[in-house]
Coordinates of C-alpha atoms and ligand atoms in Angstrom, one line a residue:
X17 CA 0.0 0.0 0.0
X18 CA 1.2 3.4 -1.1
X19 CA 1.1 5.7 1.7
X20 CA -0.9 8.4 0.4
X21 CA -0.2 11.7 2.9
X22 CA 0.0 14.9 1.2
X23 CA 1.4 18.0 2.0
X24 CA 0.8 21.3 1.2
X25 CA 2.9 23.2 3.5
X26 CA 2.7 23.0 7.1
X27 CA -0.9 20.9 6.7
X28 CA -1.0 17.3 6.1
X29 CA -3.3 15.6 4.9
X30 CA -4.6 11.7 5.1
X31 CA -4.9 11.5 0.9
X32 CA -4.6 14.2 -1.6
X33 CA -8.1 14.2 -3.2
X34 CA -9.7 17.3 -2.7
X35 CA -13.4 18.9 -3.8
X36 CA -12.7 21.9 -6.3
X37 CA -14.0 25.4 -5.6
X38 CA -17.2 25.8 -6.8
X39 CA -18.2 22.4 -7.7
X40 CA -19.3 20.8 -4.1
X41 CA -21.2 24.0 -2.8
X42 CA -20.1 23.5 0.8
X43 CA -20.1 19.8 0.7
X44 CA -23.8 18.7 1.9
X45 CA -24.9 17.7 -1.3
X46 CA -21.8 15.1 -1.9
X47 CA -22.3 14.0 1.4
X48 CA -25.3 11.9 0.2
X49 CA -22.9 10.1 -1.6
X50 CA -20.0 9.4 0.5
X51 CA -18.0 10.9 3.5
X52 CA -16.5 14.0 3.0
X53 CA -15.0 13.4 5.8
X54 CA -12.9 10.8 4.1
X55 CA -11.4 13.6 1.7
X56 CA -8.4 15.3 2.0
X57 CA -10.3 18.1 2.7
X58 CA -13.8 19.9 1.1
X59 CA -12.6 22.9 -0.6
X60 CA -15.6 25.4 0.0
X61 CA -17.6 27.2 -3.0
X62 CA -15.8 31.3 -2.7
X63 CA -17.5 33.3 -0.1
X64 CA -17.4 36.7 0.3
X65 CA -18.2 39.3 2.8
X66 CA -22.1 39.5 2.3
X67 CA -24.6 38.0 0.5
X68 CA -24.6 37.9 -3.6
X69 CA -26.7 36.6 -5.7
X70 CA -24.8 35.9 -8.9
X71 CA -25.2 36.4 -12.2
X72 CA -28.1 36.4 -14.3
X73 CA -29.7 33.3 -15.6
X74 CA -28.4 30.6 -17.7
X75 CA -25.3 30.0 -15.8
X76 CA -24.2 27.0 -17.4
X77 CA -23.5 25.6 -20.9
X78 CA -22.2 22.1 -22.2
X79 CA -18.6 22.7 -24.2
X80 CA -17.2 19.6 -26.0
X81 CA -15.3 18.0 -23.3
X82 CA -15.8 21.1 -20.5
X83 CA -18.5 23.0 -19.3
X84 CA -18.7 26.8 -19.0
X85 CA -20.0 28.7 -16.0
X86 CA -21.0 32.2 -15.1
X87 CA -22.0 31.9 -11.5
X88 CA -20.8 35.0 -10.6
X89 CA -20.5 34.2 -6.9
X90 CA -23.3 33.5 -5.2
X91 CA -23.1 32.9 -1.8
X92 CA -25.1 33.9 1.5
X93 CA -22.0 35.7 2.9
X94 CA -18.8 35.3 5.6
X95 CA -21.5 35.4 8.3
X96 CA -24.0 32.6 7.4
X97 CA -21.3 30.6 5.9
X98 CA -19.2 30.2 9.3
X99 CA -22.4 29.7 11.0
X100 CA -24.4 27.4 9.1
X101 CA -21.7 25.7 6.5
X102 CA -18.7 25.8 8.5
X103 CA -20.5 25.0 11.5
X104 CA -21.8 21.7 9.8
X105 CA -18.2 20.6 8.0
X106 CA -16.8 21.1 11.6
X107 CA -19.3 18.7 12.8
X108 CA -19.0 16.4 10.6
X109 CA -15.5 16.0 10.9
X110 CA -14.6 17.3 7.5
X111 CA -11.2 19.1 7.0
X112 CA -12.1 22.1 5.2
X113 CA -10.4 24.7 2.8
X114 CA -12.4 28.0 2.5
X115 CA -12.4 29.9 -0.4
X116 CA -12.1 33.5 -0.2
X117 CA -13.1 36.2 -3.0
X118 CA -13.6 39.7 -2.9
X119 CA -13.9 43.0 -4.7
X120 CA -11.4 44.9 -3.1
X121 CA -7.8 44.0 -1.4
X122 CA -9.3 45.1 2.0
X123 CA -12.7 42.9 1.7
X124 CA -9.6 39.9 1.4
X125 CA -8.0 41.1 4.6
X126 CA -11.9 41.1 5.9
X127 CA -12.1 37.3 5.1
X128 CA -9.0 36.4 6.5
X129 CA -9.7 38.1 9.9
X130 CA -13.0 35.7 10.3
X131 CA -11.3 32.4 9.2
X132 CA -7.4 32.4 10.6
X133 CA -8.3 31.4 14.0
X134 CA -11.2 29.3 13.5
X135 CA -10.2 25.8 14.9
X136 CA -12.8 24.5 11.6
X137 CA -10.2 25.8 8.9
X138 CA -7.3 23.9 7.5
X139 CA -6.9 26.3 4.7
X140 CA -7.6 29.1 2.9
X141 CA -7.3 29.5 -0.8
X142 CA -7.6 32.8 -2.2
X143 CA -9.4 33.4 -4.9
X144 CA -8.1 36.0 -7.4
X145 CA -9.1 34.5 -10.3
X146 CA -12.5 34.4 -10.5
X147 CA -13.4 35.2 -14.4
X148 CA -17.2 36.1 -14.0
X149 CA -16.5 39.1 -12.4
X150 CA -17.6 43.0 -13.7
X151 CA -14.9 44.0 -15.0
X152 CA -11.2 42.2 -16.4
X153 CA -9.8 45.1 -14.1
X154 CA -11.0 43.2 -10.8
X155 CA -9.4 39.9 -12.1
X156 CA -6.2 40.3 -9.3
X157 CA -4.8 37.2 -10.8
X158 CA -4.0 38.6 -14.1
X159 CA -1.2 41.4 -12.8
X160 CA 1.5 40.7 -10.3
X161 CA 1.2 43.6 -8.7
X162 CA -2.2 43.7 -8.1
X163 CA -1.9 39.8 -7.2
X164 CA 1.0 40.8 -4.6
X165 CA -1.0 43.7 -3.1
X166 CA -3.9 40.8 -2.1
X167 CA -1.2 38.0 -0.9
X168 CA 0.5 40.8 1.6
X169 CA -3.0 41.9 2.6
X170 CA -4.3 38.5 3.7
X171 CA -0.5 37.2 4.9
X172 CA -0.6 40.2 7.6
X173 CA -4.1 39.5 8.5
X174 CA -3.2 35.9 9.0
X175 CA 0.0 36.5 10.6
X176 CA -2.2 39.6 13.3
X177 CA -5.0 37.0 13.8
X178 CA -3.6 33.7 14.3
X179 CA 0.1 32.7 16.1
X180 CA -0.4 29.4 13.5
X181 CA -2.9 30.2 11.0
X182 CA -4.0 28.0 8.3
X183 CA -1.6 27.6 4.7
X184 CA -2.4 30.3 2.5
X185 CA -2.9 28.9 -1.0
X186 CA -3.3 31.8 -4.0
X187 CA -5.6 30.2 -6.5
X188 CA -4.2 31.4 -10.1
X189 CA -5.5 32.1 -13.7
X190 CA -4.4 30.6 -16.6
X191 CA -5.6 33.9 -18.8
X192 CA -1.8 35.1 -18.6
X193 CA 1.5 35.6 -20.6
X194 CA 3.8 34.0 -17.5
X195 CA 1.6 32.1 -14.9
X196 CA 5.1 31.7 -13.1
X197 CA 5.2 35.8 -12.8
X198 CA 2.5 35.7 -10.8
X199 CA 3.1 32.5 -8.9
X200 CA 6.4 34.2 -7.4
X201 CA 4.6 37.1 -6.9
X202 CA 2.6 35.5 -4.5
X203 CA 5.1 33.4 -3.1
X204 CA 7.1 37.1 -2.2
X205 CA 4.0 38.3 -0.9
X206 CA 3.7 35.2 1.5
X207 CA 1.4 32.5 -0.1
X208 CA 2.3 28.9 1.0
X209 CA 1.2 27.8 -2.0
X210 CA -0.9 27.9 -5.1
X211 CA -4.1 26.3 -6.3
X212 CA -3.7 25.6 -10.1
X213 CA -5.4 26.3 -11.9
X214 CA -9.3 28.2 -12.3
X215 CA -11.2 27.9 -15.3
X216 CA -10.4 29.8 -18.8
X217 CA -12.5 32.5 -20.2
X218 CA -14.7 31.4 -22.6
X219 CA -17.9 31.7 -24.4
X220 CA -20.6 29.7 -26.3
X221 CA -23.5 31.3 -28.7
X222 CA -26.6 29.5 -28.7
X223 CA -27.2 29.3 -33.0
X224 CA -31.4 29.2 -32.3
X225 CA -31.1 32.8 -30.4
X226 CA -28.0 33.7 -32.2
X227 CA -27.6 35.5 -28.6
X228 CA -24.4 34.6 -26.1
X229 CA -25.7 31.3 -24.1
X230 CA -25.2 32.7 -20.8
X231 CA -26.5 35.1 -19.0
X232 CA -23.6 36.6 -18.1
X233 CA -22.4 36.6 -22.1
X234 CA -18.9 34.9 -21.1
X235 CA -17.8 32.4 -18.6
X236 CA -15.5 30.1 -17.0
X237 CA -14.5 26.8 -18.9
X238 CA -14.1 23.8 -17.0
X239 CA -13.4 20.2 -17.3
X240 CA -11.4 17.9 -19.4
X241 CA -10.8 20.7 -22.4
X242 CA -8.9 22.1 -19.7
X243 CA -6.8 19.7 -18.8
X244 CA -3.5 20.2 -20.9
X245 CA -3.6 23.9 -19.8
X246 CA -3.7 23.0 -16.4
X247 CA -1.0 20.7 -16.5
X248 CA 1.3 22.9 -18.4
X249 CA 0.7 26.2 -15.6
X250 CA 1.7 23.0 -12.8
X251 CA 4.5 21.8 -14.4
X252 CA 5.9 25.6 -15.0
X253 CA 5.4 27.0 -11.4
X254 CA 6.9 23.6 -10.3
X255 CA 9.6 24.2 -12.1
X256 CA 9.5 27.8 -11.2
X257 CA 9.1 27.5 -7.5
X258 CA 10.2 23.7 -6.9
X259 CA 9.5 24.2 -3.1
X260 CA 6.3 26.0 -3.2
X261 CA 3.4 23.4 -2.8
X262 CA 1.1 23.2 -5.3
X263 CA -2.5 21.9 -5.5
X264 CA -3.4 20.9 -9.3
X265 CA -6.7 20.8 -10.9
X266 CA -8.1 21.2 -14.1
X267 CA -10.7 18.5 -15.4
X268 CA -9.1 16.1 -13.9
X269 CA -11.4 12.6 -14.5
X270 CA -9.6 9.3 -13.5
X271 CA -6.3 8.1 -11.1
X272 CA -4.4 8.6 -14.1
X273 CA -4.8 12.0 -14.5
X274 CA -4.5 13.0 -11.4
X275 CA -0.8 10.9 -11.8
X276 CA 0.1 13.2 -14.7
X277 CA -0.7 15.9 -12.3
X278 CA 1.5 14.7 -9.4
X279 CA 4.2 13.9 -12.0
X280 CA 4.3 17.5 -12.8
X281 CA 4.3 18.7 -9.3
X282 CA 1.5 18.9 -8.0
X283 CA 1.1 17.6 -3.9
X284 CA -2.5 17.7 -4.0
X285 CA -4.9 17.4 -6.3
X286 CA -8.6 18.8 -6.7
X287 CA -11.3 17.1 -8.7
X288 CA -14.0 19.8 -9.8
X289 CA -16.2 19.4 -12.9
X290 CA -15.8 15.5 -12.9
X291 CA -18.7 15.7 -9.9
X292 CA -21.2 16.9 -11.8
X293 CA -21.7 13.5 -13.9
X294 CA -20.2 11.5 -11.2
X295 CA -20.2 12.5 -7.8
X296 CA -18.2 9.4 -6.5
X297 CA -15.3 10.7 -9.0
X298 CA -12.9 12.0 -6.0
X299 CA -13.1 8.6 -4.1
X300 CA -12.7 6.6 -7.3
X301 CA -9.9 9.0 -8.0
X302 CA -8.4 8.5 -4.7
X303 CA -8.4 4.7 -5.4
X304 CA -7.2 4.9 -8.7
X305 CA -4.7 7.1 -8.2
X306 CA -3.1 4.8 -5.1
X307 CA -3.6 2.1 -8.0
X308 CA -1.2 3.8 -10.4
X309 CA 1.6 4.6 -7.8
X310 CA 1.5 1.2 -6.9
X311 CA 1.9 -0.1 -10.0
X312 CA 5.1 1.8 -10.6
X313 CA 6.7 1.0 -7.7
X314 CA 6.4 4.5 -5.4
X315 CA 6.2 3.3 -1.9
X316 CA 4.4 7.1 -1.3
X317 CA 2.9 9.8 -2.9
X318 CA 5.5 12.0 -1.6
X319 CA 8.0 10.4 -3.9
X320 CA 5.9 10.8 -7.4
X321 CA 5.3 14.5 -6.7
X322 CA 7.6 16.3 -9.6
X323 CA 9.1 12.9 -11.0
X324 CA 8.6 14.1 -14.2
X325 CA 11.0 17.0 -13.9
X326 CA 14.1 14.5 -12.3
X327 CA 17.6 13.3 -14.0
X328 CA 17.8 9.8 -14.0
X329 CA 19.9 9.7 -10.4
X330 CA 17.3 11.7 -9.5
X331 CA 14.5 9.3 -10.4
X332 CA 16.7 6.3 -8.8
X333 CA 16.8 8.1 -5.1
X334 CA 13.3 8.6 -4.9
X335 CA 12.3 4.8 -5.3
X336 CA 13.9 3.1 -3.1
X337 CA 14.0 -0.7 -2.8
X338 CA 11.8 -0.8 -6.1
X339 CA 14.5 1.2 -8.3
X340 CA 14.9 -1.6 -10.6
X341 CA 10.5 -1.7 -11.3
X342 CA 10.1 1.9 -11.5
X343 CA 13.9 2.0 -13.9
X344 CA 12.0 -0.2 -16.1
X345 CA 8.7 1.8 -15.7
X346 CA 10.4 4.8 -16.8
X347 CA 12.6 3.4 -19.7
X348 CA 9.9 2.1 -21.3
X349 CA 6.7 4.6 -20.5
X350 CA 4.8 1.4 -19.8
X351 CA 3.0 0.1 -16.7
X352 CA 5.2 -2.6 -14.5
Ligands
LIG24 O1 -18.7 32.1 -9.2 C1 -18.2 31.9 -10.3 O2 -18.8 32.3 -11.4 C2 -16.9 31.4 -10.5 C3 -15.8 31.6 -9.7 BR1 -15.9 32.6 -8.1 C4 -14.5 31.1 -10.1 O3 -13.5 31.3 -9.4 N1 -14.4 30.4 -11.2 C5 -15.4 30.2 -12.0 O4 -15.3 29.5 -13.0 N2 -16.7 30.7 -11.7

């Protein structure tokens, strides 16, 4: 057995399946279907400081292979959230990662102040890089500057609230020239990490209406049209950043994507749209993904996380009494 622990940071977890942002509302509603409890942890729909609700109707359209969404952030606000959502993951058992979003740098801060020292938060990932949002301006994640101004915000908050708050995990765009720009920005402004990646802008037009499809005229795209994009901003920020933690996701579907993932660099990884046609797909993952890492050899998950990126001697130390089955594995591409 493959021991499966991830880390992101200073917070371990027992496996490294996660819910995505967004796609498990605050985790009730896959909780009919299995524990949540039994994830790594549920990461929670973004919540902001009060109530929203969202963009205007439809808010979702089939892609082929993806799905694009124009929520717009609905929510019931910071308040009701700890109260009612928060209150019920705690009980439960559940570790949980809260998304944050906001308008403004301060409303960050805001977020941060209600969430560091509550015993039910193992994380919070930040969310700059929400694309249904007024205006491209108030999309943090596309400028480092504007991305470092947020990071330092919610770092000092952290750091004022909490003598050992929760990781800090930025979650990034892909809708940029040099994801790795903004990764490092982050990481100088005192991120632990990054979540990687959110969905693409993108846009469908409904042929009967000849209109956009969505309400909101564009939205995010999702799922496995996503995938190699995804990938591609883990590997470079892993390569980037080798030490910064990340957490992949990106229409992830099966164990042996969420391998690729890992392979790339990735500690953790999330499984978002997958839920929607299958919510057992982040236990099956789970499963699956042990599977693969057994197959090849890794005695943990620990050791697959960046293979992709090592030398040969490199590849050799991480292995360990199996160097000969996972030599072979690599040489020839193929399963042991
Ligand atoms: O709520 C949304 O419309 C939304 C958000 Br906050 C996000 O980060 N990504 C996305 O695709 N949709």
């Amino acid at each position: 057995m493959a021991d499966m622990t991830a880390s992101l940071g200073r917070l371990e977890l027992p496996n490294p399946i996660l819910t995505a942002s967004g796609c498990a509302g605050y985790g009730r509603e896959l909780h009919q279907f299995f524990n949540v409890a039994d994830l790594g942890a549920v990461v929670t729909k973004s919540i902001q400081l009060r109530a929203r609700s969202g963009r205007p109707t439809p808010r979702m359209a089939e892609t082929p292979s993806g799905m694009l969404n124009s929520i717009g952030l609905q929510g019931p606000g910071i308040e009701a959230f700890i109260e009612h959502d928060l209150a019920w993951l705690h009980g439960i058992g559940a570790r949980t990662a809260v998304s944050i979003a906001g308008g403004r740098v301060e409303d960050y801060a805001e977020l941060t102040r209600r969430l560091a020292a509550h015993p039910a938060v193992s994380m919070i990932e930040v969310n700059i890089s929400c694309p249904n949002v007024e205006s491209r301006g108030q999309v943090f994640a596309c400028d480092p500057m504007a991305s470092s101004r947020v990071m330092q915000a919610v770092r000092r908050a952290a750091d004022e609230t909490s003598a050992a708050p929760p990781p800090l995990f930025a979650k990034l765009s892909p809708d940029v020239t040099d994801i790795t720009q903004i990764a490092r920005a982050c990481a100088d402004s005192g991120a632990d990490g990054m979540s990687l990646i959110n969905t693409l802008l993108g846009l469908v037009i409904d042929t009967e209406t000849m209109r956009p499809a969505l309400g909101g005229v564009t939205g995010g795209l999702s799922g496995p049209a996503i995938r190699p994009v995804a990938l591609r901003c883990v590997w470079q920020v892993h390569q980037a950043l080798p030490h910064l933690p990340i957490l992949g996701m990106g229409g992830i579907r099966s164990g042996l994507d969420a391998f690729q993932f890992v392979l790339a660099g990735a500690s953790a990884i999330s499984v978002g749209t997958a839920v929607f046609g299958d919510p057992d797909a982040p236990m099956r993952v789970l499963a699956e993904l042990e599977g693969e890492l057994e197959a090849r050899g890794f005695a943990s998950l620990a050791d697959a996380v960046g293979f992709a990126h090592l030398d040969e001697d490199r590849r050799s130390s991480r292995v360990g009494p199996d160097t000969a089955l996972v030599a072979r594995v690599c040489s020839t591409g193929g399963r042991a």
